[in-house]
PDB file of C-alpha atoms and ligand atoms in Angstrom:
ATOM      1  CA  MET A   1      14.492  27.098   3.576  1.00 93.00           C
ATOM      2  CA  GLN A   2      14.012  23.704   1.968  1.00 97.00           C
ATOM      3  CA  PHE A   3      16.183  20.748   2.893  1.00 98.00           C
ATOM      4  CA  ILE A   4      17.507  17.605   1.198  1.00 98.00           C
ATOM      5  CA  ASP A   5      18.055  14.614   3.459  1.00 98.00           C
ATOM      6  CA  ILE A   6      20.594  12.203   1.957  1.00 98.00           C
ATOM      7  CA  HIS A   7      20.657   9.684   4.828  1.00 98.00           C
ATOM      8  CA  GLY A   8      17.597   8.001   6.344  1.00 98.00           C
ATOM      9  CA  HIS A   9      16.000   4.652   7.055  1.00 98.00           C
ATOM     10  CA  TYR A  10      12.512   5.643   5.912  1.00 98.00           C
ATOM     11  CA  ALA A  11      11.916   2.553   3.750  1.00 98.00           C
ATOM     12  CA  TRP A  12      10.098   0.186   6.092  1.00 98.00           C
ATOM     13  CA  ASP A  13      10.719  -3.343   7.323  1.00 97.00           C
ATOM     14  CA  ILE A  14      14.117  -3.810   5.680  1.00 97.00           C
ATOM     15  CA  ASP A  15      16.544  -2.850   8.448  1.00 96.00           C
ATOM     16  CA  ASP A  16      16.575  -1.464  12.002  1.00 96.00           C
ATOM     17  CA  GLY A  17      14.851   1.737  10.823  1.00 97.00           C
ATOM     18  CA  ILE A  18      11.141   2.330  10.232  1.00 97.00           C
ATOM     19  CA  GLN A  19       9.258  -0.960  10.690  1.00 98.00           C
ATOM     20  CA  THR A  20       5.806  -0.454   9.115  1.00 98.00           C
ATOM     21  CA  LYS A  21       4.193   1.385   6.215  1.00 98.00           C
ATOM     22  CA  GLU A  22       2.076   3.313   8.742  1.00 98.00           C
ATOM     23  CA  ASP A  23       5.211   4.513  10.520  1.00 98.00           C
ATOM     24  CA  ALA A  24       6.780   5.423   7.164  1.00 98.00           C
ATOM     25  CA  ILE A  25       3.750   7.640   6.465  1.00 98.00           C
ATOM     26  CA  LYS A  26       4.190   9.291   9.872  1.00 98.00           C
ATOM     27  CA  ALA A  27       7.938   9.816   9.291  1.00 98.00           C
ATOM     28  CA  LEU A  28       7.231  11.349   5.865  1.00 98.00           C
ATOM     29  CA  ASN A  29       4.742  13.709   7.539  1.00 98.00           C
ATOM     30  CA  VAL A  30       7.446  14.748  10.019  1.00 98.00           C
ATOM     31  CA  ALA A  31       9.878  15.241   7.122  1.00 98.00           C
ATOM     32  CA  LYS A  32       7.322  17.403   5.320  1.00 98.00           C
ATOM     33  CA  ALA A  33       6.729  19.497   8.455  1.00 97.00           C
ATOM     34  CA  ASN A  34      10.535  19.942   8.610  1.00 98.00           C
ATOM     35  CA  ASN A  35      10.616  21.341   5.041  1.00 98.00           C
ATOM     36  CA  ILE A  36      12.431  18.317   3.640  1.00 98.00           C
ATOM     37  CA  THR A  37      11.627  18.124  -0.073  1.00 98.00           C
ATOM     38  CA  SER A  38      13.943  15.279  -1.105  1.00 98.00           C
ATOM     39  CA  ILE A  39      15.063  12.116   0.637  1.00 98.00           C
ATOM     40  CA  VAL A  40      17.646   9.499  -0.198  1.00 98.00           C
ATOM     41  CA  ALA A  41      16.486   6.175   1.253  1.00 98.00           C
ATOM     42  CA  THR A  42      19.614   4.497   2.619  1.00 98.00           C
ATOM     43  CA  PRO A  43      18.857   1.092   4.183  1.00 98.00           C
ATOM     44  CA  HIS A  44      21.771  -0.686   5.856  1.00 98.00           C
ATOM     45  CA  VAL A  45      23.650  -3.131   3.651  1.00 98.00           C
ATOM     46  CA  ILE A  46      25.939  -5.557   5.483  1.00 97.00           C
ATOM     47  CA  PRO A  47      28.602  -7.243   3.343  1.00 97.00           C
ATOM     48  CA  GLY A  48      28.615 -10.977   3.976  1.00 95.00           C
ATOM     49  CA  ALA A  49      24.951 -10.938   4.990  1.00 96.00           C
ATOM     50  CA  HIS A  50      23.103  -9.318   2.076  1.00 95.00           C
ATOM     51  CA  THR A  51      22.582 -11.254  -1.168  1.00 96.00           C
ATOM     52  CA  LYS A  52      21.699 -10.041  -4.644  1.00 96.00           C
ATOM     53  CA  LYS A  53      18.075 -10.941  -3.919  1.00 97.00           C
ATOM     54  CA  ASP A  54      18.162  -8.804  -0.746  1.00 97.00           C
ATOM     55  CA  ILE A  55      19.474  -5.814  -2.703  1.00 97.00           C
ATOM     56  CA  GLU A  56      16.627  -6.209  -5.198  1.00 98.00           C
ATOM     57  CA  HIS A  57      14.165  -6.322  -2.295  1.00 98.00           C
ATOM     58  CA  LEU A  58      15.606  -3.095  -0.873  1.00 98.00           C
ATOM     59  CA  LYS A  59      15.228  -1.403  -4.253  1.00 98.00           C
ATOM     60  CA  GLU A  60      11.610  -2.552  -4.551  1.00 98.00           C
ATOM     61  CA  ARG A  61      10.763  -1.189  -1.117  1.00 98.00           C
ATOM     62  CA  ILE A  62      12.429   2.127  -1.944  1.00 98.00           C
ATOM     63  CA  GLN A  63      10.191   2.305  -5.042  1.00 98.00           C
ATOM     64  CA  GLU A  64       7.153   1.758  -2.792  1.00 98.00           C
ATOM     65  CA  LEU A  65       8.390   4.563  -0.533  1.00 98.00           C
ATOM     66  CA  LYS A  66       8.772   6.766  -3.603  1.00 98.00           C
ATOM     67  CA  GLN A  67       5.093   6.242  -4.485  1.00 98.00           C
ATOM     68  CA  LEU A  68       4.029   6.868  -0.903  1.00 98.00           C
ATOM     69  CA  ALA A  69       6.034  10.091  -0.602  1.00 98.00           C
ATOM     70  CA  GLN A  70       4.257  11.609  -3.592  1.00 97.00           C
ATOM     71  CA  ASN A  71       1.373  12.348  -1.200  1.00 95.00           C
ATOM     72  CA  ASN A  72       3.787  14.612   0.690  1.00 95.00           C
ATOM     73  CA  HIS A  73       5.361  16.066  -2.475  1.00 97.00           C
ATOM     74  CA  ILE A  74       8.690  14.609  -1.357  1.00 98.00           C
ATOM     75  CA  ASP A  75      11.047  13.186  -3.979  1.00 98.00           C
ATOM     76  CA  VAL A  76      12.640   9.884  -2.990  1.00 98.00           C
ATOM     77  CA  TYR A  77      15.971   8.689  -4.378  1.00 98.00           C
ATOM     78  CA  GLN A  78      17.631   5.333  -3.874  1.00 98.00           C
ATOM     79  CA  GLY A  79      20.785   4.551  -1.972  1.00 98.00           C
ATOM     80  CA  CYS A  80      22.118   2.421   0.852  1.00 98.00           C
ATOM     81  CA  GLU A  81      24.416   2.718   3.830  1.00 98.00           C
ATOM     82  CA  LEU A  82      27.185   0.221   3.167  1.00 98.00           C
ATOM     83  CA  PHE A  83      28.803  -1.144   6.321  1.00 97.00           C
ATOM     84  CA  LEU A  84      32.543  -1.433   5.793  1.00 96.00           C
ATOM     85  CA  ASN A  85      33.803  -4.756   7.125  1.00 93.00           C
ATOM     86  CA  HIS A  86      36.222  -7.413   5.853  1.00 93.00           C
ATOM     87  CA  ASP A  87      33.629  -8.703   3.361  1.00 95.00           C
ATOM     88  CA  CYS A  88      33.098  -5.295   1.734  1.00 95.00           C
ATOM     89  CA  ILE A  89      35.631  -5.823  -1.081  1.00 94.00           C
ATOM     90  CA  GLN A  90      33.727  -8.918  -2.163  1.00 95.00           C
ATOM     91  CA  SER A  91      30.443  -6.995  -2.031  1.00 96.00           C
ATOM     92  CA  LEU A  92      31.922  -4.204  -4.120  1.00 96.00           C
ATOM     93  CA  GLN A  93      33.125  -6.728  -6.713  1.00 95.00           C
ATOM     94  CA  ASN A  94      29.708  -8.384  -6.823  1.00 96.00           C
ATOM     95  CA  GLY A  95      27.717  -5.162  -7.059  1.00 96.00           C
ATOM     96  CA  LEU A  96      26.003  -5.725  -3.700  1.00 98.00           C
ATOM     97  CA  TYR A  97      25.358  -2.078  -2.861  1.00 98.00           C
ATOM     98  CA  ILE A  98      23.196   0.821  -4.043  1.00 98.00           C
ATOM     99  CA  PRO A  99      24.987   4.084  -4.918  1.00 98.00           C
ATOM    100  CA  ILE A 100      23.130   7.331  -4.325  1.00 98.00           C
ATOM    101  CA  GLU A 101      20.672   7.525  -7.251  1.00 97.00           C
ATOM    102  CA  ASN A 102      23.059   6.248  -9.941  1.00 91.00           C
ATOM    103  CA  THR A 103      25.693   8.857  -9.109  1.00 98.00           C
ATOM    104  CA  SER A 104      29.316   8.101  -8.265  1.00 98.00           C
ATOM    105  CA  TYR A 105      28.608   8.711  -4.558  1.00 98.00           C
ATOM    106  CA  LEU A 106      28.199   5.848  -2.096  1.00 98.00           C
ATOM    107  CA  LEU A 107      27.149   6.295   1.546  1.00 98.00           C
ATOM    108  CA  VAL A 108      29.330   4.170   3.839  1.00 98.00           C
ATOM    109  CA  GLU A 109      29.591   3.609   7.569  1.00 97.00           C
ATOM    110  CA  PHE A 110      31.922   2.046  10.091  1.00 94.00           C
ATOM    111  CA  ASP A 111      30.997   0.322  13.335  1.00 90.00           C
ATOM    112  CA  VAL A 112      29.815   3.114  15.668  1.00 87.00           C
ATOM    113  CA  ARG A 113      30.527   0.894  18.699  1.00 86.00           C
ATOM    114  CA  LYS A 114      34.237   0.937  17.903  1.00 86.00           C
ATOM    115  CA  GLU A 115      36.733   3.780  18.115  1.00 84.00           C
ATOM    116  CA  LEU A 116      37.927   4.641  14.619  1.00 84.00           C
ATOM    117  CA  GLY A 117      41.490   4.795  15.937  1.00 76.00           C
ATOM    118  CA  SER A 118      41.366   1.073  16.717  1.00 75.00           C
ATOM    119  CA  GLN A 119      40.455   0.172  13.152  1.00 77.00           C
ATOM    120  CA  ASP A 120      43.475  -0.131  10.858  1.00 80.00           C
ATOM    121  CA  GLU A 121      41.587  -1.089   7.715  1.00 91.00           C
ATOM    122  CA  VAL A 122      39.501   2.095   7.466  1.00 94.00           C
ATOM    123  CA  GLU A 123      41.691   3.775   4.828  1.00 95.00           C
ATOM    124  CA  ASP A 124      42.033   0.488   2.899  1.00 94.00           C
ATOM    125  CA  TYR A 125      38.251   0.061   2.723  1.00 96.00           C
ATOM    126  CA  LEU A 126      37.755   3.666   1.627  1.00 96.00           C
ATOM    127  CA  TYR A 127      40.406   3.197  -1.041  1.00 96.00           C
ATOM    128  CA  GLU A 128      38.575   0.107  -2.308  1.00 95.00           C
ATOM    129  CA  ILE A 129      35.423   2.221  -2.716  1.00 97.00           C
ATOM    130  CA  GLU A 130      37.455   4.573  -4.919  1.00 97.00           C
ATOM    131  CA  VAL A 131      38.835   1.642  -6.908  1.00 95.00           C
ATOM    132  CA  ALA A 132      35.247   0.528  -7.505  1.00 96.00           C
ATOM    133  CA  GLY A 133      34.623   3.973  -9.025  1.00 97.00           C
ATOM    134  CA  TYR A 134      32.845   5.727  -6.163  1.00 98.00           C
ATOM    135  CA  THR A 135      33.408   8.656  -3.843  1.00 98.00           C
ATOM    136  CA  PRO A 136      32.671   7.611  -0.257  1.00 98.00           C
ATOM    137  CA  VAL A 137      30.209   9.724   1.697  1.00 98.00           C
ATOM    138  CA  ILE A 138      31.220   8.818   5.256  1.00 98.00           C
ATOM    139  CA  ALA A 139      28.168   8.662   7.522  1.00 98.00           C
ATOM    140  CA  HIS A 140      28.090  10.316  10.962  1.00 97.00           C
ATOM    141  CA  VAL A 141      31.853  10.753  11.340  1.00 97.00           C
ATOM    142  CA  GLU A 142      31.352  12.374  14.763  1.00 97.00           C
ATOM    143  CA  ARG A 143      30.113   9.050  16.175  1.00 96.00           C
ATOM    144  CA  TYR A 144      33.368   7.111  15.653  1.00 95.00           C
ATOM    145  CA  PHE A 145      35.318   9.042  18.285  1.00 94.00           C
ATOM    146  CA  LYS A 146      34.433   8.339  21.908  1.00 88.00           C
ATOM    147  CA  ASP A 147      36.929  10.789  23.309  1.00 87.00           C
ATOM    148  CA  GLU A 148      38.157  13.392  20.886  1.00 88.00           C
ATOM    149  CA  LEU A 149      38.143  13.772  17.113  1.00 93.00           C
ATOM    150  CA  ASP A 150      41.283  12.806  15.242  1.00 94.00           C
ATOM    151  CA  ILE A 151      41.346  16.008  13.200  1.00 95.00           C
ATOM    152  CA  GLU A 152      44.411  14.974  11.227  1.00 95.00           C
ATOM    153  CA  ARG A 153      42.856  11.704  10.116  1.00 95.00           C
ATOM    154  CA  ILE A 154      39.586  13.390   9.116  1.00 96.00           C
ATOM    155  CA  SER A 155      41.512  16.126   7.257  1.00 96.00           C
ATOM    156  CA  ASP A 156      43.204  13.325   5.298  1.00 96.00           C
ATOM    157  CA  PHE A 157      39.751  11.957   4.373  1.00 97.00           C
ATOM    158  CA  VAL A 158      38.737  15.393   3.108  1.00 97.00           C
ATOM    159  CA  GLU A 159      42.000  15.808   1.195  1.00 96.00           C
ATOM    160  CA  SER A 160      41.347  12.434  -0.413  1.00 96.00           C
ATOM    161  CA  GLY A 161      38.088  13.890  -1.729  1.00 97.00           C
ATOM    162  CA  TYR A 162      35.794  11.975   0.614  1.00 98.00           C
ATOM    163  CA  VAL A 163      32.545  13.555   1.767  1.00 98.00           C
ATOM    164  CA  ILE A 164      31.941  13.996   5.498  1.00 98.00           C
ATOM    165  CA  GLN A 165      28.348  13.672   6.718  1.00 98.00           C
ATOM    166  CA  VAL A 166      27.217  14.766  10.199  1.00 98.00           C
ATOM    167  CA  ASN A 167      23.933  13.678  11.821  1.00 98.00           C
ATOM    168  CA  ALA A 168      21.345  16.276  12.829  1.00 98.00           C
ATOM    169  CA  SER A 169      20.611  14.059  15.850  1.00 97.00           C
ATOM    170  CA  SER A 170      24.259  14.361  16.962  1.00 97.00           C
ATOM    171  CA  LEU A 171      24.036  18.168  16.830  1.00 98.00           C
ATOM    172  CA  LEU A 172      20.850  17.963  18.907  1.00 97.00           C
ATOM    173  CA  GLY A 173      22.662  15.917  21.563  1.00 96.00           C
ATOM    174  CA  VAL A 174      20.834  12.608  21.019  1.00 95.00           C
ATOM    175  CA  HIS A 175      24.078  10.590  21.113  1.00 94.00           C
ATOM    176  CA  GLY A 176      25.614  12.324  24.141  1.00 95.00           C
ATOM    177  CA  LYS A 177      27.844  15.268  24.873  1.00 96.00           C
ATOM    178  CA  THR A 178      31.069  14.024  23.274  1.00 95.00           C
ATOM    179  CA  VAL A 179      29.369  13.179  19.988  1.00 96.00           C
ATOM    180  CA  LYS A 180      27.586  16.559  20.063  1.00 97.00           C
ATOM    181  CA  ASN A 181      30.882  18.399  20.593  1.00 96.00           C
ATOM    182  CA  ASN A 182      32.507  16.328  17.854  1.00 97.00           C
ATOM    183  CA  ALA A 183      29.720  17.253  15.425  1.00 97.00           C
ATOM    184  CA  TYR A 184      30.060  20.987  16.146  1.00 97.00           C
ATOM    185  CA  ARG A 185      33.831  20.787  15.926  1.00 96.00           C
ATOM    186  CA  LEU A 186      33.670  19.176  12.478  1.00 97.00           C
ATOM    187  CA  ILE A 187      31.600  22.137  11.277  1.00 97.00           C
ATOM    188  CA  ASP A 188      33.806  24.697  13.040  1.00 96.00           C
ATOM    189  CA  LYS A 189      36.926  23.198  11.453  1.00 95.00           C
ATOM    190  CA  GLY A 190      35.328  23.299   8.008  1.00 96.00           C
ATOM    191  CA  LEU A 191      35.541  19.494   7.831  1.00 97.00           C
ATOM    192  CA  ALA A 192      31.807  18.745   7.453  1.00 98.00           C
ATOM    193  CA  HIS A 193      30.145  18.769   4.032  1.00 98.00           C
ATOM    194  CA  ILE A 194      26.613  17.617   4.770  1.00 98.00           C
ATOM    195  CA  ILE A 195      24.082  17.417   7.608  1.00 98.00           C
ATOM    196  CA  ALA A 196      21.503  14.628   7.270  1.00 98.00           C
ATOM    197  CA  THR A 197      18.931  13.118   9.644  1.00 98.00           C
ATOM    198  CA  ASP A 198      19.741   9.366   9.663  1.00 98.00           C
ATOM    199  CA  THR A 199      16.045   8.939  10.494  1.00 98.00           C
ATOM    200  CA  HIS A 200      15.167   5.592  12.113  1.00 97.00           C
ATOM    201  CA  ARG A 201      11.787   6.317  13.713  1.00 97.00           C
ATOM    202  CA  CYS A 202       8.560   8.311  13.284  1.00 96.00           C
ATOM    203  CA  GLU A 203       8.563   9.522  16.888  1.00 95.00           C
ATOM    204  CA  GLY A 204      11.116  10.135  19.614  1.00 93.00           C
ATOM    205  CA  HIS A 205      14.638  11.384  18.946  1.00 92.00           C
ATOM    206  CA  ARG A 206      15.658   9.743  15.673  1.00 95.00           C
ATOM    207  CA  ILE A 207      13.102  11.516  13.485  1.00 96.00           C
ATOM    208  CA  PRO A 208      13.774  13.982  10.645  1.00 97.00           C
ATOM    209  CA  ARG A 209      14.388  17.077  12.808  1.00 97.00           C
ATOM    210  CA  MET A 210      15.971  19.147  10.055  1.00 98.00           C
ATOM    211  CA  GLN A 211      14.142  22.449  10.644  1.00 98.00           C
ATOM    212  CA  GLU A 212      14.744  22.253  14.400  1.00 96.00           C
ATOM    213  CA  THR A 213      18.456  21.638  13.750  1.00 98.00           C
ATOM    214  CA  PHE A 214      18.599  24.552  11.308  1.00 98.00           C
ATOM    215  CA  ASP A 215      16.888  26.878  13.811  1.00 97.00           C
ATOM    216  CA  ILE A 216      19.360  25.996  16.578  1.00 97.00           C
ATOM    217  CA  LEU A 217      22.435  26.227  14.320  1.00 97.00           C
ATOM    218  CA  SER A 218      21.215  29.586  12.949  1.00 96.00           C
ATOM    219  CA  LYS A 219      22.178  31.136  16.277  1.00 94.00           C
ATOM    220  CA  SER A 220      25.836  30.266  15.605  1.00 93.00           C
ATOM    221  CA  TYR A 221      26.358  29.997  11.853  1.00 95.00           C
ATOM    222  CA  HIS A 222      25.726  32.104   8.782  1.00 94.00           C
ATOM    223  CA  TYR A 223      22.724  31.212   6.631  1.00 96.00           C
ATOM    224  CA  GLN A 224      24.977  30.357   3.678  1.00 96.00           C
ATOM    225  CA  VAL A 225      27.007  27.859   5.739  1.00 96.00           C
ATOM    226  CA  LEU A 226      23.828  26.035   6.737  1.00 97.00           C
ATOM    227  CA  LYS A 227      22.399  26.197   3.222  1.00 97.00           C
ATOM    228  CA  THR A 228      25.597  24.568   1.916  1.00 98.00           C
ATOM    229  CA  LEU A 229      25.400  21.817   4.563  1.00 98.00           C
ATOM    230  CA  MET A 230      21.662  21.140   4.350  1.00 98.00           C
ATOM    231  CA  PHE A 231      20.703  21.874   0.758  1.00 98.00           C
ATOM    232  CA  ASP A 232      23.436  22.829  -1.721  1.00 98.00           C
ATOM    233  CA  ASN A 233      25.866  19.978  -1.043  1.00 98.00           C
ATOM    234  CA  PRO A 234      23.133  17.321  -0.847  1.00 98.00           C
ATOM    235  CA  GLN A 235      21.908  18.660  -4.200  1.00 98.00           C
ATOM    236  CA  HIS A 236      25.440  18.513  -5.636  1.00 98.00           C
ATOM    237  CA  ILE A 237      25.508  14.835  -4.662  1.00 98.00           C
ATOM    238  CA  LEU A 238      22.201  14.157  -6.410  1.00 98.00           C
ATOM    239  CA  HIS A 239      23.500  15.980  -9.503  1.00 98.00           C
ATOM    240  CA  ASN A 240      26.786  14.026  -9.291  1.00 98.00           C
ATOM    241  CA  GLU A 241      28.736  17.261  -8.879  1.00 98.00           C
ATOM    242  CA  GLU A 242      31.621  18.051  -6.557  1.00 98.00           C
ATOM    243  CA  VAL A 243      30.657  19.205  -3.063  1.00 98.00           C
ATOM    244  CA  GLU A 244      31.691  22.605  -1.681  1.00 97.00           C
ATOM    245  CA  GLU A 245      33.836  23.041   1.405  1.00 94.00           C
ATOM    246  CA  ILE A 246      32.324  25.272   4.052  1.00 92.00           C
ATOM    247  CA  GLU A 247      34.122  28.308   5.324  1.00 86.00           C
ATOM    248  CA  ILE A 248      33.576  29.514   8.872  1.00 82.00           C
ATOM    249  CA  LYS A 249      34.134  33.256   9.086  1.00 69.00           C
ATOM    250  CA  LYS A 250      36.450  34.458  11.850  1.00 54.00           C
ATOM    251  CA  SER A 251      33.934  37.021  13.094  1.00 52.00           C
ATOM    252  CA  PHE A 252      31.815  34.124  14.200  1.00 59.00           C
ATOM    253  CA  LEU A 253      34.426  32.674  16.522  1.00 59.00           C
ATOM    254  CA  LYS A 254      33.240  34.874  19.354  1.00 55.00           C
ATOM    255  CA  LYS A 255      29.708  33.582  18.980  1.00 61.00           C
ATOM    256  CA  LEU A 256      30.996  30.048  18.871  1.00 63.00           C
ATOM    257  CA  LEU A 257      32.787  30.524  22.165  1.00 60.00           C
ATOM    258  CA  THR A 258      29.614  31.663  23.900  1.00 54.00           C
ATOM    259  CA  ARG A 259      27.310  29.180  22.229  1.00 58.00           C
ATOM    260  CA  ARG A 260      27.445  26.068  24.396  1.00 55.00           C
TER     261      ARG A 260
HETATM  262 FE1  LIG B 301      22.119   5.304   8.988  1.00 69.89          FE
END
């Protein structure tokens, strides 16, 4: 199967992701080996810190990545990962963000060091994204809960039409047991829409391990569920279409219970 990776810091020397062009080449090679055919480059954008000039610089570097990825026959699309803080409304008003390839989808993140439950403004920020005309794609939702997922709150996000993205690295256990369990639970509850790599490096754990993730998840989930999470829904985003909700068949519950 081919994969589309809508979240990754492949564009070099512009955030805490890949630092050099050489490493970007290596990361693209890993992506290719993992059957990733399309990438959305999503450098971090911090409201209050990034200027218009910075945004232009990010876009230029993404264009350079696009050229580079042609050698790997990987299509590169532009985007960003907008950090939602108290300056984000100003940034939205001033156009200081990059939606996913001119669609109405915008990848957003909260502070992973903080428990989502302790942040009152989350829903307000997400609403502001809607007011600006975008559907939030919420990055690595499993990472905002240090203890247990707040299923009700996440269900409200989904009911509001927001897109829930889970990291492949979380499913592989890179961020610890709780985050791993959270990531699986989001899928099991039908609350995840997309799996993406959130690639930051060309070696180690935070590389584009999409095929490896697919192979492991194949033991527990139907092919169609994984195809929706790792190809169809990412493609819907790129085509500016609505995403599909995944449905976990009851017959698989037994397998789920014996999986981990
Ligand atoms: Fe990220």
